[in-house]
PDB file of C-alpha atoms in Angstrom:
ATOM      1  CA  UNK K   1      15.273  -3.157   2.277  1.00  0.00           C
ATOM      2  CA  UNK K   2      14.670  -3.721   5.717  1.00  0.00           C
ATOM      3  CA  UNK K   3      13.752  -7.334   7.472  1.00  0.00           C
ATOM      4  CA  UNK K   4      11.222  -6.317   9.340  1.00  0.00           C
ATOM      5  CA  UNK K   5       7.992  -4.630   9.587  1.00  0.00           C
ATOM      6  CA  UNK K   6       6.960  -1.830  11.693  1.00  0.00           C
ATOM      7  CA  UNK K   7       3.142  -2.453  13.226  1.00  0.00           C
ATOM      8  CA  UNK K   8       2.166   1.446  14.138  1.00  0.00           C
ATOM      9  CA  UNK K   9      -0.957   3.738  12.823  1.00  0.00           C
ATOM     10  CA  UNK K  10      -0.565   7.097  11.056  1.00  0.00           C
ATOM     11  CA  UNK K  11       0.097   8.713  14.973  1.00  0.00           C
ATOM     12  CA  UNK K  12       3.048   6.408  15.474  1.00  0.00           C
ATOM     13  CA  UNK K  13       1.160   4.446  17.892  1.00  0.00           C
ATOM     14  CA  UNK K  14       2.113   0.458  18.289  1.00  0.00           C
ATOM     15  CA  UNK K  15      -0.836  -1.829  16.776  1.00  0.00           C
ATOM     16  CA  UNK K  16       0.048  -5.384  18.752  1.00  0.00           C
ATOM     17  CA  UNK K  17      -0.805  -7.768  16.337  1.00  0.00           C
ATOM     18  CA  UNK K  18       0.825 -10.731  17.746  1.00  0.00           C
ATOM     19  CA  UNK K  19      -2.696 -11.818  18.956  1.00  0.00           C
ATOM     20  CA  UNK K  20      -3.637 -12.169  15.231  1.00  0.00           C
ATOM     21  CA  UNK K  21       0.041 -12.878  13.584  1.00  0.00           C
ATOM     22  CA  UNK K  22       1.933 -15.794  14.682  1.00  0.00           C
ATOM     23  CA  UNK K  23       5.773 -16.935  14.031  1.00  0.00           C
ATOM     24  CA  UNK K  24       5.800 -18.795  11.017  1.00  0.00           C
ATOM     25  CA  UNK K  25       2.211 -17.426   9.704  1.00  0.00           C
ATOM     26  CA  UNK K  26       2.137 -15.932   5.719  1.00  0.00           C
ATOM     27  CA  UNK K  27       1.629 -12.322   5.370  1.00  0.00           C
ATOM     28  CA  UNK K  28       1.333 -10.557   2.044  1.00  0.00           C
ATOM     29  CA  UNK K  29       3.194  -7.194   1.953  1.00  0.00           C
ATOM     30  CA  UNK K  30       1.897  -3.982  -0.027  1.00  0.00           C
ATOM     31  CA  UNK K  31      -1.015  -4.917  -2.852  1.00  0.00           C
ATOM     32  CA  UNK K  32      -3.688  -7.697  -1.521  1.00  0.00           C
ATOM     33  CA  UNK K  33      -3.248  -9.691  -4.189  1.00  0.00           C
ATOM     34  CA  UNK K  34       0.086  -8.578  -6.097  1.00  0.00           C
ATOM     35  CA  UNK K  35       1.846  -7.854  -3.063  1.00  0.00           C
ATOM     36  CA  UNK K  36       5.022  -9.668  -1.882  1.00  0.00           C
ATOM     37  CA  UNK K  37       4.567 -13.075   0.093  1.00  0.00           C
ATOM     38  CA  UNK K  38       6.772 -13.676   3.404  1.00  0.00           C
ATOM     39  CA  UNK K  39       6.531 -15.746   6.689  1.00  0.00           C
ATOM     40  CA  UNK K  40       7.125 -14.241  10.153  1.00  0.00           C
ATOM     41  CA  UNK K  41      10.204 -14.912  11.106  1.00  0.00           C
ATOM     42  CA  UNK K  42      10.539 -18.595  13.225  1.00  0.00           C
ATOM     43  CA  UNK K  43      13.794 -17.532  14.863  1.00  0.00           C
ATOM     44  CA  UNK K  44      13.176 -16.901  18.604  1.00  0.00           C
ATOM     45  CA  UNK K  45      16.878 -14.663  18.111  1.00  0.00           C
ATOM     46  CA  UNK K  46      14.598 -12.446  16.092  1.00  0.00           C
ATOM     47  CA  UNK K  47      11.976  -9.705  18.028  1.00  0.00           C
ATOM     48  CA  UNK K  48       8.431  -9.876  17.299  1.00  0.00           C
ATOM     49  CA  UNK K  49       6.832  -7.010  19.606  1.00  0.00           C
ATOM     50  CA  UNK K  50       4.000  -4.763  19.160  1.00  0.00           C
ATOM     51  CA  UNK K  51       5.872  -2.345  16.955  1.00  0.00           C
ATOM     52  CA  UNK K  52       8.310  -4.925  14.926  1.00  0.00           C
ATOM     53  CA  UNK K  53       7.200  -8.037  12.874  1.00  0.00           C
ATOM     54  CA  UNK K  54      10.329 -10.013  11.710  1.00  0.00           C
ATOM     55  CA  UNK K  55      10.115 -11.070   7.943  1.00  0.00           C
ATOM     56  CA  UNK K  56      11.460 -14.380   6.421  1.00  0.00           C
ATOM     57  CA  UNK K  57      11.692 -15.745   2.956  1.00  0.00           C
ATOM     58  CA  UNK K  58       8.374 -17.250   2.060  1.00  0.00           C
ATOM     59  CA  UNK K  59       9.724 -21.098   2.116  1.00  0.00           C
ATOM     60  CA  UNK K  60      12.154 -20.789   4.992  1.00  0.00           C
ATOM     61  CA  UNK K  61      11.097 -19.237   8.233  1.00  0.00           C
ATOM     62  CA  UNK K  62      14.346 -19.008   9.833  1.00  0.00           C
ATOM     63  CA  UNK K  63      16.254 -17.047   6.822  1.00  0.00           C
ATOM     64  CA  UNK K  64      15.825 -13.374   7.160  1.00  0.00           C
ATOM     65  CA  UNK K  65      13.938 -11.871   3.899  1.00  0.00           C
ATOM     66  CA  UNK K  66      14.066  -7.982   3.141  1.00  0.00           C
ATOM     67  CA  UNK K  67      11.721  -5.925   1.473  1.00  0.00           C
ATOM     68  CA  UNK K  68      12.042  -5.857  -2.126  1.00  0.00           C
ATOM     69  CA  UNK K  69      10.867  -3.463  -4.701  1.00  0.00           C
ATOM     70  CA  UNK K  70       7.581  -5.730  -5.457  1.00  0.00           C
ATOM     71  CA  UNK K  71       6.216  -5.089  -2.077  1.00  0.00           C
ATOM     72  CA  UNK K  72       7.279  -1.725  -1.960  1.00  0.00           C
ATOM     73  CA  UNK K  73       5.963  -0.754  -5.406  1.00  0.00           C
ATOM     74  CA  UNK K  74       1.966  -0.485  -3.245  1.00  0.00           C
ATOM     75  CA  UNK K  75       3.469   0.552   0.044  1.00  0.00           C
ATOM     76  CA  UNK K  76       1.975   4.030  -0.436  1.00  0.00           C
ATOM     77  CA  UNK K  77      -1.001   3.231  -2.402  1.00  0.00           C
ATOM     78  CA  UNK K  78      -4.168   2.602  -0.889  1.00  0.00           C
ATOM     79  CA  UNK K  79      -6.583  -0.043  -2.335  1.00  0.00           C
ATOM     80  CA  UNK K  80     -10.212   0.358  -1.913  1.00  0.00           C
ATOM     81  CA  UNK K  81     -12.619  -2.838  -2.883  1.00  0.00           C
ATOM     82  CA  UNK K  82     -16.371  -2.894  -3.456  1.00  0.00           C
ATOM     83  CA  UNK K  83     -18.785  -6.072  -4.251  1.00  0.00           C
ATOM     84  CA  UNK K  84     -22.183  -6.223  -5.889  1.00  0.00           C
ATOM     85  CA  UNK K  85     -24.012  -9.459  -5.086  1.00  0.00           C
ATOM     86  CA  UNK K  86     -27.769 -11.067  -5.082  1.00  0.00           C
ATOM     87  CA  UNK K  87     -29.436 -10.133  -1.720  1.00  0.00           C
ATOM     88  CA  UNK K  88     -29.736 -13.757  -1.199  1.00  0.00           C
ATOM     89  CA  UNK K  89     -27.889 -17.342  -2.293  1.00  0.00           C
ATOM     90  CA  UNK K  90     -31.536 -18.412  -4.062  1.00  0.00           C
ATOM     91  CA  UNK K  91     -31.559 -15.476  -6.132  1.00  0.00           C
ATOM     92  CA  UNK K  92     -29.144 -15.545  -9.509  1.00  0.00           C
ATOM     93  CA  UNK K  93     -27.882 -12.370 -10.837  1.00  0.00           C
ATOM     94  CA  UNK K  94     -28.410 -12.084 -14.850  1.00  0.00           C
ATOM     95  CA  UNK K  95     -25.147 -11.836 -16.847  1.00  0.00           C
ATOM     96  CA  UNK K  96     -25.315  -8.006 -17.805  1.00  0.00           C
ATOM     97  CA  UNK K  97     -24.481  -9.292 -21.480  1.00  0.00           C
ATOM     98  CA  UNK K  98     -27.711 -10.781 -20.881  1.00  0.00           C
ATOM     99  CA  UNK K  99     -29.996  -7.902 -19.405  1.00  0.00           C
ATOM    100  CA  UNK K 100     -28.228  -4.873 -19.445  1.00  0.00           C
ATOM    101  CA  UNK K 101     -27.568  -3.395 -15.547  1.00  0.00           C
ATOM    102  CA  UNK K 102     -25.100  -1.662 -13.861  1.00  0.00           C
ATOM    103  CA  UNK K 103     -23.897   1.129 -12.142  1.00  0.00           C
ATOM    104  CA  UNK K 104     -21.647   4.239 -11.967  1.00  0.00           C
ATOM    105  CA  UNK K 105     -18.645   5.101  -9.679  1.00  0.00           C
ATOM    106  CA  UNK K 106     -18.438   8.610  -8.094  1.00  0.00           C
ATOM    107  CA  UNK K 107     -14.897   9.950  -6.470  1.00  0.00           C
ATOM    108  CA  UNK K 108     -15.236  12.811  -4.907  1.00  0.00           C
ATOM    109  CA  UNK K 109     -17.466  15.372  -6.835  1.00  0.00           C
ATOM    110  CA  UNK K 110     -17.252  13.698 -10.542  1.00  0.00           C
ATOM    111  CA  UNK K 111     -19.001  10.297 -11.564  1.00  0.00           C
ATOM    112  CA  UNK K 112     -17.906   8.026 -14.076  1.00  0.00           C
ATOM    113  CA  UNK K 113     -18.949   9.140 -17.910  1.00  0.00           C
ATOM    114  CA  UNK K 114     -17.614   7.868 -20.499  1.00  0.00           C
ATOM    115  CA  UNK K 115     -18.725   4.309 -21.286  1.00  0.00           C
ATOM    116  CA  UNK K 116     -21.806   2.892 -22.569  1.00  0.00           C
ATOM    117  CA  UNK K 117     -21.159  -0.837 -21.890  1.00  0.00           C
ATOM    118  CA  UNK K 118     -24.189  -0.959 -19.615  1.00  0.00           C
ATOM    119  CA  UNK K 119     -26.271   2.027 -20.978  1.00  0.00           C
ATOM    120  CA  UNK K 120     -26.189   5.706 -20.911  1.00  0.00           C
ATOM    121  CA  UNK K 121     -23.098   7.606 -19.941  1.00  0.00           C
ATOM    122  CA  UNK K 122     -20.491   6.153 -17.673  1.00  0.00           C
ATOM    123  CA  UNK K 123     -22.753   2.990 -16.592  1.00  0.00           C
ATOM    124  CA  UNK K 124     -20.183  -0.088 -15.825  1.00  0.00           C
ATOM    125  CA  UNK K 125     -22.096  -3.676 -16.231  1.00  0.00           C
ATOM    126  CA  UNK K 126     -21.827  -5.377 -12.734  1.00  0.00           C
ATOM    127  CA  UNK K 127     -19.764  -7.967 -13.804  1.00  0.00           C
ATOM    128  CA  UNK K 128     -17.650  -6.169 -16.362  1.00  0.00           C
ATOM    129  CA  UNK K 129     -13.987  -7.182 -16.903  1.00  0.00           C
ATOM    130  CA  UNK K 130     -11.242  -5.617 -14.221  1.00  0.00           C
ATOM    131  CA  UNK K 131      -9.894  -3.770 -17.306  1.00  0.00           C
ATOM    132  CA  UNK K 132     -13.159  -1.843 -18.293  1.00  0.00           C
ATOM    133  CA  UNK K 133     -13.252  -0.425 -14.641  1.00  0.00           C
ATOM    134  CA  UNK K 134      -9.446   0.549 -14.954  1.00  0.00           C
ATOM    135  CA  UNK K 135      -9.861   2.293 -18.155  1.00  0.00           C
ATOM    136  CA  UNK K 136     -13.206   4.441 -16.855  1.00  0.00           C
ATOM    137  CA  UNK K 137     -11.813   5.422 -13.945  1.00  0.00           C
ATOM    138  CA  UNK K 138      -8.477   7.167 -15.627  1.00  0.00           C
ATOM    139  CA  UNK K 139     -11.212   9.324 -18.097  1.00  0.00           C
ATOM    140  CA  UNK K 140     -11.899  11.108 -14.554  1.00  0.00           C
ATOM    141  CA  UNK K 141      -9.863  14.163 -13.684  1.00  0.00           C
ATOM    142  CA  UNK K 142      -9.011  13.361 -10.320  1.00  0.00           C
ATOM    143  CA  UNK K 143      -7.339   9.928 -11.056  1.00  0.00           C
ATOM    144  CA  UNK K 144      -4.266   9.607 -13.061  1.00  0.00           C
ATOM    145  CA  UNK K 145      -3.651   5.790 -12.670  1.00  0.00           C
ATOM    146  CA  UNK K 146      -5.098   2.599 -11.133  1.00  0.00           C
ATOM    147  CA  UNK K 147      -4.706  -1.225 -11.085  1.00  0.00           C
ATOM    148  CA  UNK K 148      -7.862  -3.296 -10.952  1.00  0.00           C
ATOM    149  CA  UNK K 149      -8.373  -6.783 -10.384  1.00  0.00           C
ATOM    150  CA  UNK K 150     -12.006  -8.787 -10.037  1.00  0.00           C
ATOM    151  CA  UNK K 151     -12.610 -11.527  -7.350  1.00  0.00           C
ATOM    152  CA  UNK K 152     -15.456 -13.753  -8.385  1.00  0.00           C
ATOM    153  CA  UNK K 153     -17.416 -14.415  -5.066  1.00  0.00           C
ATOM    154  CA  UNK K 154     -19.197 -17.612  -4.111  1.00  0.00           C
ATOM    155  CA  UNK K 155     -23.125 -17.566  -2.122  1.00  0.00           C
ATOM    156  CA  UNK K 156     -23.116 -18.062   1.179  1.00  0.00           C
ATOM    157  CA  UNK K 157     -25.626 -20.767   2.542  1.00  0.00           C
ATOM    158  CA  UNK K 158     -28.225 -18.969   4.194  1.00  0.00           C
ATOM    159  CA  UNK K 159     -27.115 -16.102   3.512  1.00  0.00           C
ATOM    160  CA  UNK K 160     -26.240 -13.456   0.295  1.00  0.00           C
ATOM    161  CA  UNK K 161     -25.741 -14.469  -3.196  1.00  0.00           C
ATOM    162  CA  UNK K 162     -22.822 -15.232  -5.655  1.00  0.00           C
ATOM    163  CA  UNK K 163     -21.658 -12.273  -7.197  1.00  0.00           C
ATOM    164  CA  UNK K 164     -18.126 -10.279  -8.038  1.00  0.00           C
ATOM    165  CA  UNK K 165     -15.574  -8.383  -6.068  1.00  0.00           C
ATOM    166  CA  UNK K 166     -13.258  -5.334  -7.405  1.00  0.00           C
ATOM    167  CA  UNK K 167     -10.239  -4.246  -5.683  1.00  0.00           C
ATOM    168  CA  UNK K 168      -8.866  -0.980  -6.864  1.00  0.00           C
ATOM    169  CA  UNK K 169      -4.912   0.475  -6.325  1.00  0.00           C
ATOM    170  CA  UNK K 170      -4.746   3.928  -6.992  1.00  0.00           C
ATOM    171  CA  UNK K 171      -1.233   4.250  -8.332  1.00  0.00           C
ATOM    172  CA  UNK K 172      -0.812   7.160  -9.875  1.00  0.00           C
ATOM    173  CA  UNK K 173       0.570  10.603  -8.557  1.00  0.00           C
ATOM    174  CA  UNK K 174      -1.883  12.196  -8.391  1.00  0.00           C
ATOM    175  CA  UNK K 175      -3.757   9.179  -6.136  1.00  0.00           C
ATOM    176  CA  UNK K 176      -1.231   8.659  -3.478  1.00  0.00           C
ATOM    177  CA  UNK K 177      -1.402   8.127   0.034  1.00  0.00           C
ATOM    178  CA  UNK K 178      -4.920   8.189   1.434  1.00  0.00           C
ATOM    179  CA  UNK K 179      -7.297   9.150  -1.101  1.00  0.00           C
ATOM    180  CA  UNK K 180     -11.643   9.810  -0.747  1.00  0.00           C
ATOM    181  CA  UNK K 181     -13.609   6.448  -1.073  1.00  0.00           C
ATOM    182  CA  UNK K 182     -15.131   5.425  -4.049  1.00  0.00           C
ATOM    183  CA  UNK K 183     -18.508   5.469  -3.848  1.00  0.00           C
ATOM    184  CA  UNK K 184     -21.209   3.053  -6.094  1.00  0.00           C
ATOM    185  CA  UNK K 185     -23.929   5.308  -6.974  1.00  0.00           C
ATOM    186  CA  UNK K 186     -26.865   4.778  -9.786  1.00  0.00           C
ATOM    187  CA  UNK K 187     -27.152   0.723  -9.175  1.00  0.00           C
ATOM    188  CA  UNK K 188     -29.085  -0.974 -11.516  1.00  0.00           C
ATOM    189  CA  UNK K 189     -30.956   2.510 -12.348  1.00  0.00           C
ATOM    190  CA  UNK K 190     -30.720   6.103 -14.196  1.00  0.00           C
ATOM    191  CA  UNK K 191     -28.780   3.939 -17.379  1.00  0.00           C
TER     192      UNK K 191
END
């Protein structure tokens, strides 16, 4: 694969992003969390421009690294994320094994249906396993496959509440390339 990356939007414009990347900085290639991990290249032999970012191997800056099948396995699959959290760090969410609560997701015209961990129909408890979320989502017609992970998130001082974080890579065929946002509909009611 190649040992570089190419900085440009869907127009083929250059995105600079030398004023956020630096030589020698990590940068995760493809899936947020699964992707592949390299540095930015350290050799000054190398360019680094607005269009080209020069990869290295994770541990060694200075030894060229190519793109391997692991970072190119997301490079066309777009992950979306969502979080649900308390509107403030004093106030505890319940566990939904607890008090049931939840909510349903919607992409494009058809809403989730199928499960009744969290109630009627399709409702998903707010902190449900990463797996429950994966296995709703493929019932729906318009999605064929999709990874899921779950990020638990910490309060804030001053500020919102713990809570959870899902990032979702549609992977299948029928889910490639830019695909309509997921939307969180029916949160904490009509279940």
């Amino acid at each position: 694969g190649d040992v570089f990356l190419r900085s440009i939007d869907v127009l083929g414009t250059s995105k600079d992003t030398r004023g956020r990347l630096r030589r020698g900085d990590l940068i995760r290639v493809g899936h947020p969390s699964l992707g592949e991990t390299f540095r930015i290249s350290t050799d000054a032999t190398r360019d680094f421009t607005d269009r080209v970012i020069p990869l290295s191997h994770e541990k060694d800056a200075q030894l060229p690294a190519s793109l391997s099948s692991k970072a190119l396995q997301h490079s066309t699959y777009e992950v979306q994320s969502f979080s649900i959290r308390s509107s403030t760090d004093s106030t505890i969410l319940t566990p939904s094994n607890t008090l049931s609560s939840g909510y349903r997701l919607r992409f494009k015209f058809e809403t989730t249906s199928t499960t009744t961990a969290s109630g009627l129909g399709g409702c998903l408890k707010w902190d449900g396993d990463a797996d429950d979320i994966k296995v709703e989502l493929e019932t729906m017609s318009g999605i064929d496959s999709v990874q899921v992970s779950k990020e638990m998130l910490p309060g804030l001082t001053n500020g919102v509440g713990a809570g959870v974080k899902y990032f979702i890579t549609f992977t299948g065929l029928n889910v490639r390339g830019n695909v309509p946002p997921l939307q969180l509909v029916d949160v904490g009611t009509n279940g």
